[in-house]
Amino acid sequence: QMQLVESGGGLVQAGGSLRLSCTASGRTFSNYVMGWFRQAPGKEREFVANIRWSGGSIYYGDSVKGRFTISRDNAKNTVYLQMNSLKPEDTAVYYCAAPRTPRVRVGVDSAEYDYWGQGTQVTVSS
C-alpha cells in the first residue's frame, strides 16, 4: 500500500497562486508515476497533471496548461502542484494519486490509478 497525504489547499482570490504538496509513504516513491486530479461538486473527477518517476516526462490537462506546474522531489517523497493565475473554475477538491505498479506509464484516466490521498480543498473566489 502507498499512503498519500495532500496539503496546501485553501481560499484564494482569482489570479492568485497556491502550491499543493502530496507526501507519500509505504512504497519506494521514486519508482512511481504521480498524478494530480480534481473534482468539483457535481462533476466527474478531472485529470490535472502527472509526472514520471524520474521527473523526465510531464503531462497536463488542457484546462491547466500554462498555469499549473507539477514537480517532484524524490528525496522528500513529495510531489507538488504549483497553481498560478487561478480561476473560479479551478475550485475543486484536489487529489494526488499513484498506480499500483511501479515504473508503469499511466495516462489521464483515473481508473489507472490505485492509490489516492484524502484530497485538499481549493476554493478560488471571483
Short mmCIF file of N, CA and C in Angstrom, two decimals:
data_model
loop_
_atom_site.label_atom_id
_atom_site.label_comp_id
_atom_site.label_asym_id
_atom_site.label_seq_id
_atom_site.Cartn_x
_atom_site.Cartn_y
_atom_site.Cartn_z
N GLN A 1 0.83 -1.19 0.00
CA GLN A 1 0.00 0.00 0.00
C GLN A 1 0.87 1.25 0.00
N MET A 2 0.40 2.25 -0.66
CA MET A 2 1.04 3.56 -0.62
C MET A 2 0.05 4.52 0.04
N GLN A 3 0.54 5.25 1.01
CA GLN A 3 -0.29 6.26 1.65
C GLN A 3 0.09 7.62 1.09
N LEU A 4 -0.93 8.42 0.79
CA LEU A 4 -0.72 9.74 0.20
C LEU A 4 -1.44 10.78 1.04
N VAL A 5 -0.76 11.84 1.35
CA VAL A 5 -1.35 12.91 2.16
C VAL A 5 -1.12 14.25 1.46
N GLU A 6 -2.22 14.89 1.07
CA GLU A 6 -2.14 16.19 0.41
C GLU A 6 -2.22 17.31 1.45
N SER A 7 -1.65 18.45 1.08
CA SER A 7 -1.75 19.65 1.90
C SER A 7 -1.58 20.86 1.00
N GLY A 8 -1.91 22.03 1.55
CA GLY A 8 -1.68 23.27 0.82
C GLY A 8 -2.90 23.93 0.22
N GLY A 9 -4.05 23.28 0.33
CA GLY A 9 -5.24 23.89 -0.21
C GLY A 9 -5.69 25.08 0.62
N GLY A 10 -6.69 25.80 0.11
CA GLY A 10 -7.20 26.95 0.84
C GLY A 10 -8.05 27.83 -0.04
N LEU A 11 -8.31 29.02 0.46
CA LEU A 11 -9.12 30.01 -0.24
C LEU A 11 -8.21 31.07 -0.82
N VAL A 12 -8.38 31.38 -2.08
CA VAL A 12 -7.54 32.38 -2.75
C VAL A 12 -8.40 33.16 -3.73
N GLN A 13 -8.03 34.39 -3.98
CA GLN A 13 -8.74 35.20 -4.95
C GLN A 13 -8.32 34.83 -6.37
N ALA A 14 -9.20 35.09 -7.30
CA ALA A 14 -8.88 34.85 -8.70
C ALA A 14 -7.61 35.60 -9.08
N GLY A 15 -6.75 34.93 -9.83
CA GLY A 15 -5.46 35.49 -10.20
C GLY A 15 -4.34 35.14 -9.25
N GLY A 16 -4.69 34.58 -8.10
CA GLY A 16 -3.70 34.23 -7.10
C GLY A 16 -3.05 32.88 -7.36
N SER A 17 -2.24 32.47 -6.39
CA SER A 17 -1.47 31.22 -6.53
C SER A 17 -1.60 30.39 -5.26
N LEU A 18 -1.45 29.10 -5.44
CA LEU A 18 -1.35 28.15 -4.35
C LEU A 18 -0.37 27.06 -4.75
N ARG A 19 0.25 26.45 -3.76
CA ARG A 19 1.12 25.30 -4.00
C ARG A 19 0.64 24.13 -3.17
N LEU A 20 0.25 23.08 -3.85
CA LEU A 20 -0.17 21.86 -3.18
C LEU A 20 1.02 20.91 -3.04
N SER A 21 1.00 20.15 -1.97
CA SER A 21 2.01 19.12 -1.75
C SER A 21 1.32 17.79 -1.49
N CYS A 22 1.97 16.72 -1.86
CA CYS A 22 1.49 15.38 -1.57
C CYS A 22 2.69 14.54 -1.16
N THR A 23 2.65 14.06 0.06
CA THR A 23 3.74 13.25 0.58
C THR A 23 3.33 11.79 0.64
N ALA A 24 4.19 10.93 0.14
CA ALA A 24 3.90 9.50 0.04
C ALA A 24 4.71 8.69 1.04
N SER A 25 4.15 7.57 1.42
CA SER A 25 4.86 6.61 2.27
C SER A 25 4.36 5.21 1.94
N GLY A 26 5.16 4.23 2.31
CA GLY A 26 4.74 2.85 2.13
C GLY A 26 5.29 2.17 0.91
N ARG A 27 5.78 2.92 -0.05
CA ARG A 27 6.37 2.37 -1.27
C ARG A 27 7.59 3.22 -1.62
N THR A 28 8.40 2.71 -2.53
CA THR A 28 9.55 3.48 -3.00
C THR A 28 9.05 4.53 -3.97
N PHE A 29 8.89 5.73 -3.45
CA PHE A 29 8.24 6.83 -4.19
C PHE A 29 8.88 7.05 -5.55
N SER A 30 10.17 6.93 -5.64
CA SER A 30 10.90 7.27 -6.87
C SER A 30 10.64 6.28 -8.01
N ASN A 31 9.87 5.24 -7.76
CA ASN A 31 9.54 4.26 -8.80
C ASN A 31 8.17 4.46 -9.44
N TYR A 32 7.44 5.50 -9.01
CA TYR A 32 6.04 5.63 -9.41
C TYR A 32 5.74 6.93 -10.14
N VAL A 33 4.92 6.79 -11.20
CA VAL A 33 4.25 7.97 -11.75
C VAL A 33 3.35 8.55 -10.65
N MET A 34 3.32 9.86 -10.56
CA MET A 34 2.41 10.53 -9.64
C MET A 34 1.50 11.46 -10.43
N GLY A 35 0.24 11.48 -10.04
CA GLY A 35 -0.72 12.31 -10.73
C GLY A 35 -1.51 13.20 -9.79
N TRP A 36 -2.03 14.26 -10.36
CA TRP A 36 -2.98 15.13 -9.65
C TRP A 36 -4.30 15.12 -10.43
N PHE A 37 -5.39 15.00 -9.68
CA PHE A 37 -6.73 15.07 -10.22
C PHE A 37 -7.51 16.08 -9.39
N ARG A 38 -8.66 16.49 -9.91
CA ARG A 38 -9.54 17.35 -9.13
C ARG A 38 -10.99 16.99 -9.41
N GLN A 39 -11.83 17.31 -8.44
CA GLN A 39 -13.25 17.04 -8.60
C GLN A 39 -14.05 18.17 -7.98
N ALA A 40 -14.84 18.81 -8.83
CA ALA A 40 -15.73 19.87 -8.39
C ALA A 40 -17.10 19.27 -8.07
N PRO A 41 -17.89 19.94 -7.25
CA PRO A 41 -19.21 19.41 -6.89
C PRO A 41 -20.06 19.15 -8.13
N GLY A 42 -20.63 17.96 -8.20
CA GLY A 42 -21.50 17.61 -9.30
C GLY A 42 -20.79 17.28 -10.60
N LYS A 43 -19.46 17.24 -10.57
CA LYS A 43 -18.70 16.96 -11.79
C LYS A 43 -17.85 15.70 -11.61
N GLU A 44 -17.44 15.15 -12.74
CA GLU A 44 -16.56 13.98 -12.70
C GLU A 44 -15.15 14.38 -12.32
N ARG A 45 -14.41 13.40 -11.82
CA ARG A 45 -13.01 13.65 -11.48
C ARG A 45 -12.24 13.96 -12.77
N GLU A 46 -11.43 15.00 -12.70
CA GLU A 46 -10.73 15.51 -13.88
C GLU A 46 -9.22 15.40 -13.72
N PHE A 47 -8.56 14.93 -14.75
CA PHE A 47 -7.10 14.86 -14.74
C PHE A 47 -6.51 16.26 -14.78
N VAL A 48 -5.50 16.48 -13.95
CA VAL A 48 -4.81 17.77 -13.91
C VAL A 48 -3.40 17.66 -14.49
N ALA A 49 -2.61 16.73 -13.95
CA ALA A 49 -1.22 16.58 -14.42
C ALA A 49 -0.65 15.28 -13.88
N ASN A 50 0.37 14.78 -14.56
CA ASN A 50 1.15 13.69 -13.98
C ASN A 50 2.61 13.85 -14.34
N ILE A 51 3.44 13.12 -13.61
CA ILE A 51 4.89 13.22 -13.77
C ILE A 51 5.49 11.84 -13.60
N ARG A 52 6.39 11.48 -14.49
CA ARG A 52 7.01 10.16 -14.44
C ARG A 52 7.94 10.06 -13.23
N TRP A 53 8.31 8.85 -12.88
CA TRP A 53 9.09 8.59 -11.68
C TRP A 53 10.40 9.38 -11.66
N SER A 54 11.02 9.58 -12.84
CA SER A 54 12.28 10.32 -12.89
C SER A 54 12.06 11.82 -12.99
N GLY A 55 10.81 12.22 -13.23
CA GLY A 55 10.52 13.63 -13.47
C GLY A 55 10.76 14.05 -14.90
N GLY A 56 11.17 13.10 -15.75
CA GLY A 56 11.55 13.46 -17.10
C GLY A 56 10.39 13.59 -18.07
N SER A 57 9.22 13.17 -17.70
CA SER A 57 8.06 13.27 -18.59
C SER A 57 6.89 13.81 -17.80
N ILE A 58 6.30 14.86 -18.32
CA ILE A 58 5.20 15.55 -17.64
C ILE A 58 4.07 15.77 -18.63
N TYR A 59 2.84 15.65 -18.14
CA TYR A 59 1.68 15.85 -18.99
C TYR A 59 0.64 16.64 -18.21
N TYR A 60 -0.02 17.58 -18.90
CA TYR A 60 -1.04 18.42 -18.26
C TYR A 60 -2.38 18.29 -18.95
N GLY A 61 -3.43 18.46 -18.18
CA GLY A 61 -4.75 18.58 -18.77
C GLY A 61 -4.87 19.92 -19.48
N ASP A 62 -5.72 19.99 -20.48
CA ASP A 62 -5.83 21.20 -21.30
C ASP A 62 -6.24 22.42 -20.49
N SER A 63 -7.06 22.22 -19.49
CA SER A 63 -7.60 23.35 -18.75
C SER A 63 -6.57 24.03 -17.84
N VAL A 64 -5.44 23.38 -17.61
CA VAL A 64 -4.45 23.96 -16.68
C VAL A 64 -3.11 24.25 -17.36
N LYS A 65 -2.96 23.89 -18.61
CA LYS A 65 -1.70 24.12 -19.31
C LYS A 65 -1.31 25.59 -19.28
N GLY A 66 -0.06 25.83 -18.97
CA GLY A 66 0.45 27.19 -18.94
C GLY A 66 0.22 27.91 -17.61
N ARG A 67 -0.58 27.30 -16.73
CA ARG A 67 -0.86 27.93 -15.43
C ARG A 67 -0.37 27.08 -14.25
N PHE A 68 -0.43 25.78 -14.40
CA PHE A 68 -0.04 24.85 -13.33
C PHE A 68 1.28 24.18 -13.69
N THR A 69 2.05 23.86 -12.65
CA THR A 69 3.32 23.16 -12.84
C THR A 69 3.42 22.03 -11.82
N ILE A 70 3.64 20.83 -12.32
CA ILE A 70 3.85 19.68 -11.45
C ILE A 70 5.35 19.44 -11.33
N SER A 71 5.77 19.04 -10.14
CA SER A 71 7.18 18.70 -9.91
C SER A 71 7.25 17.69 -8.79
N ARG A 72 8.41 17.10 -8.61
CA ARG A 72 8.57 16.12 -7.55
C ARG A 72 9.96 16.21 -6.96
N ASP A 73 10.06 15.83 -5.69
CA ASP A 73 11.33 15.73 -5.00
C ASP A 73 11.40 14.31 -4.44
N ASN A 74 12.10 13.44 -5.12
CA ASN A 74 12.14 12.04 -4.71
C ASN A 74 12.84 11.85 -3.37
N ALA A 75 13.74 12.75 -3.03
CA ALA A 75 14.41 12.65 -1.73
C ALA A 75 13.45 12.93 -0.58
N LYS A 76 12.40 13.68 -0.87
CA LYS A 76 11.40 14.02 0.15
C LYS A 76 10.10 13.25 -0.01
N ASN A 77 10.05 12.33 -0.99
CA ASN A 77 8.84 11.55 -1.24
C ASN A 77 7.62 12.45 -1.46
N THR A 78 7.81 13.53 -2.17
CA THR A 78 6.77 14.54 -2.30
C THR A 78 6.61 14.98 -3.75
N VAL A 79 5.35 15.14 -4.15
CA VAL A 79 5.02 15.72 -5.44
C VAL A 79 4.28 17.02 -5.18
N TYR A 80 4.53 18.01 -6.04
CA TYR A 80 3.97 19.34 -5.85
C TYR A 80 3.10 19.72 -7.05
N LEU A 81 2.18 20.64 -6.79
CA LEU A 81 1.41 21.24 -7.87
C LEU A 81 1.37 22.75 -7.60
N GLN A 82 2.15 23.48 -8.38
CA GLN A 82 2.15 24.93 -8.29
C GLN A 82 1.05 25.45 -9.19
N MET A 83 0.12 26.20 -8.62
CA MET A 83 -1.04 26.67 -9.36
C MET A 83 -1.01 28.20 -9.39
N ASN A 84 -0.86 28.74 -10.58
CA ASN A 84 -0.83 30.19 -10.77
C ASN A 84 -2.02 30.64 -11.59
N SER A 85 -2.29 31.94 -11.57
CA SER A 85 -3.39 32.52 -12.35
C SER A 85 -4.68 31.75 -12.12
N LEU A 86 -4.98 31.50 -10.87
CA LEU A 86 -6.15 30.68 -10.54
C LEU A 86 -7.44 31.36 -10.95
N LYS A 87 -8.39 30.53 -11.35
CA LYS A 87 -9.70 30.99 -11.80
C LYS A 87 -10.79 30.35 -10.91
N PRO A 88 -11.94 30.96 -10.82
CA PRO A 88 -13.02 30.35 -10.03
C PRO A 88 -13.33 28.92 -10.47
N GLU A 89 -13.18 28.63 -11.75
CA GLU A 89 -13.46 27.28 -12.24
C GLU A 89 -12.41 26.26 -11.82
N ASP A 90 -11.35 26.71 -11.18
CA ASP A 90 -10.36 25.78 -10.61
C ASP A 90 -10.80 25.27 -9.23
N THR A 91 -11.88 25.81 -8.71
CA THR A 91 -12.39 25.39 -7.41
C THR A 91 -12.77 23.92 -7.45
N ALA A 92 -12.19 23.14 -6.55
CA ALA A 92 -12.41 21.69 -6.52
C ALA A 92 -11.65 21.10 -5.34
N VAL A 93 -11.91 19.83 -5.08
CA VAL A 93 -11.04 19.06 -4.20
C VAL A 93 -9.94 18.46 -5.08
N TYR A 94 -8.72 18.65 -4.67
CA TYR A 94 -7.57 18.17 -5.43
C TYR A 94 -7.00 16.93 -4.76
N TYR A 95 -6.76 15.91 -5.58
CA TYR A 95 -6.25 14.63 -5.09
C TYR A 95 -4.93 14.28 -5.78
N CYS A 96 -4.02 13.71 -5.03
CA CYS A 96 -2.88 13.09 -5.69
C CYS A 96 -3.12 11.58 -5.75
N ALA A 97 -2.48 10.95 -6.70
CA ALA A 97 -2.75 9.54 -6.96
C ALA A 97 -1.53 8.86 -7.55
N ALA A 98 -1.49 7.54 -7.39
CA ALA A 98 -0.40 6.75 -7.96
C ALA A 98 -0.94 5.39 -8.39
N PRO A 99 -0.33 4.79 -9.39
CA PRO A 99 -0.73 3.44 -9.79
C PRO A 99 -0.16 2.41 -8.84
N ARG A 100 -0.70 1.22 -8.88
CA ARG A 100 -0.20 0.15 -8.01
C ARG A 100 1.16 -0.37 -8.48
N THR A 101 1.38 -0.36 -9.79
CA THR A 101 2.58 -0.98 -10.35
C THR A 101 3.67 0.06 -10.53
N PRO A 102 4.87 -0.24 -10.04
CA PRO A 102 5.97 0.72 -10.23
C PRO A 102 6.45 0.76 -11.67
N ARG A 103 6.98 1.89 -12.06
CA ARG A 103 7.60 2.09 -13.37
C ARG A 103 6.68 1.66 -14.51
N VAL A 104 5.41 2.00 -14.38
CA VAL A 104 4.47 1.78 -15.48
C VAL A 104 3.92 3.13 -15.90
N ARG A 105 3.81 3.31 -17.21
CA ARG A 105 3.28 4.56 -17.72
C ARG A 105 1.76 4.54 -17.59
N VAL A 106 1.21 5.58 -17.02
CA VAL A 106 -0.23 5.72 -16.93
C VAL A 106 -0.61 7.08 -17.48
N GLY A 107 -1.88 7.21 -17.83
CA GLY A 107 -2.31 8.41 -18.51
C GLY A 107 -3.26 9.25 -17.72
N VAL A 108 -4.35 9.66 -18.36
CA VAL A 108 -5.26 10.65 -17.79
C VAL A 108 -6.49 10.01 -17.15
N ASP A 109 -6.65 8.72 -17.28
CA ASP A 109 -7.84 8.05 -16.76
C ASP A 109 -7.64 7.73 -15.28
N SER A 110 -8.56 8.19 -14.45
CA SER A 110 -8.43 7.96 -13.02
C SER A 110 -8.45 6.46 -12.68
N ALA A 111 -9.03 5.66 -13.54
CA ALA A 111 -9.10 4.22 -13.29
C ALA A 111 -7.73 3.56 -13.34
N GLU A 112 -6.75 4.24 -13.93
CA GLU A 112 -5.39 3.70 -13.99
C GLU A 112 -4.64 3.89 -12.68
N TYR A 113 -5.19 4.64 -11.77
CA TYR A 113 -4.53 4.96 -10.51
C TYR A 113 -5.21 4.20 -9.37
N ASP A 114 -4.41 3.65 -8.49
CA ASP A 114 -4.93 2.79 -7.44
C ASP A 114 -4.86 3.40 -6.04
N TYR A 115 -3.88 4.25 -5.84
CA TYR A 115 -3.70 4.86 -4.52
C TYR A 115 -4.10 6.32 -4.61
N TRP A 116 -4.87 6.75 -3.62
CA TRP A 116 -5.40 8.12 -3.61
C TRP A 116 -5.24 8.74 -2.23
N GLY A 117 -4.98 10.03 -2.23
CA GLY A 117 -5.00 10.75 -0.97
C GLY A 117 -6.41 11.14 -0.60
N GLN A 118 -6.53 11.83 0.53
CA GLN A 118 -7.86 12.20 1.02
C GLN A 118 -8.39 13.47 0.36
N GLY A 119 -7.52 14.18 -0.33
CA GLY A 119 -7.91 15.38 -1.03
C GLY A 119 -7.71 16.64 -0.19
N THR A 120 -7.53 17.74 -0.89
CA THR A 120 -7.42 19.05 -0.25
C THR A 120 -8.26 20.05 -1.03
N GLN A 121 -9.03 20.84 -0.32
CA GLN A 121 -9.98 21.76 -0.97
C GLN A 121 -9.25 23.01 -1.44
N VAL A 122 -9.52 23.37 -2.68
CA VAL A 122 -9.06 24.64 -3.24
C VAL A 122 -10.29 25.43 -3.66
N THR A 123 -10.40 26.64 -3.14
CA THR A 123 -11.53 27.50 -3.47
C THR A 123 -11.00 28.82 -3.99
N VAL A 124 -11.44 29.18 -5.19
CA VAL A 124 -11.00 30.42 -5.83
C VAL A 124 -12.20 31.35 -5.92
N SER A 125 -12.09 32.48 -5.28
CA SER A 125 -13.18 33.45 -5.28
C SER A 125 -13.00 34.46 -6.41
N SER A 126 -14.13 34.93 -6.92
CA SER A 126 -14.07 35.88 -8.05
C SER A 126 -14.04 37.32 -7.56
#
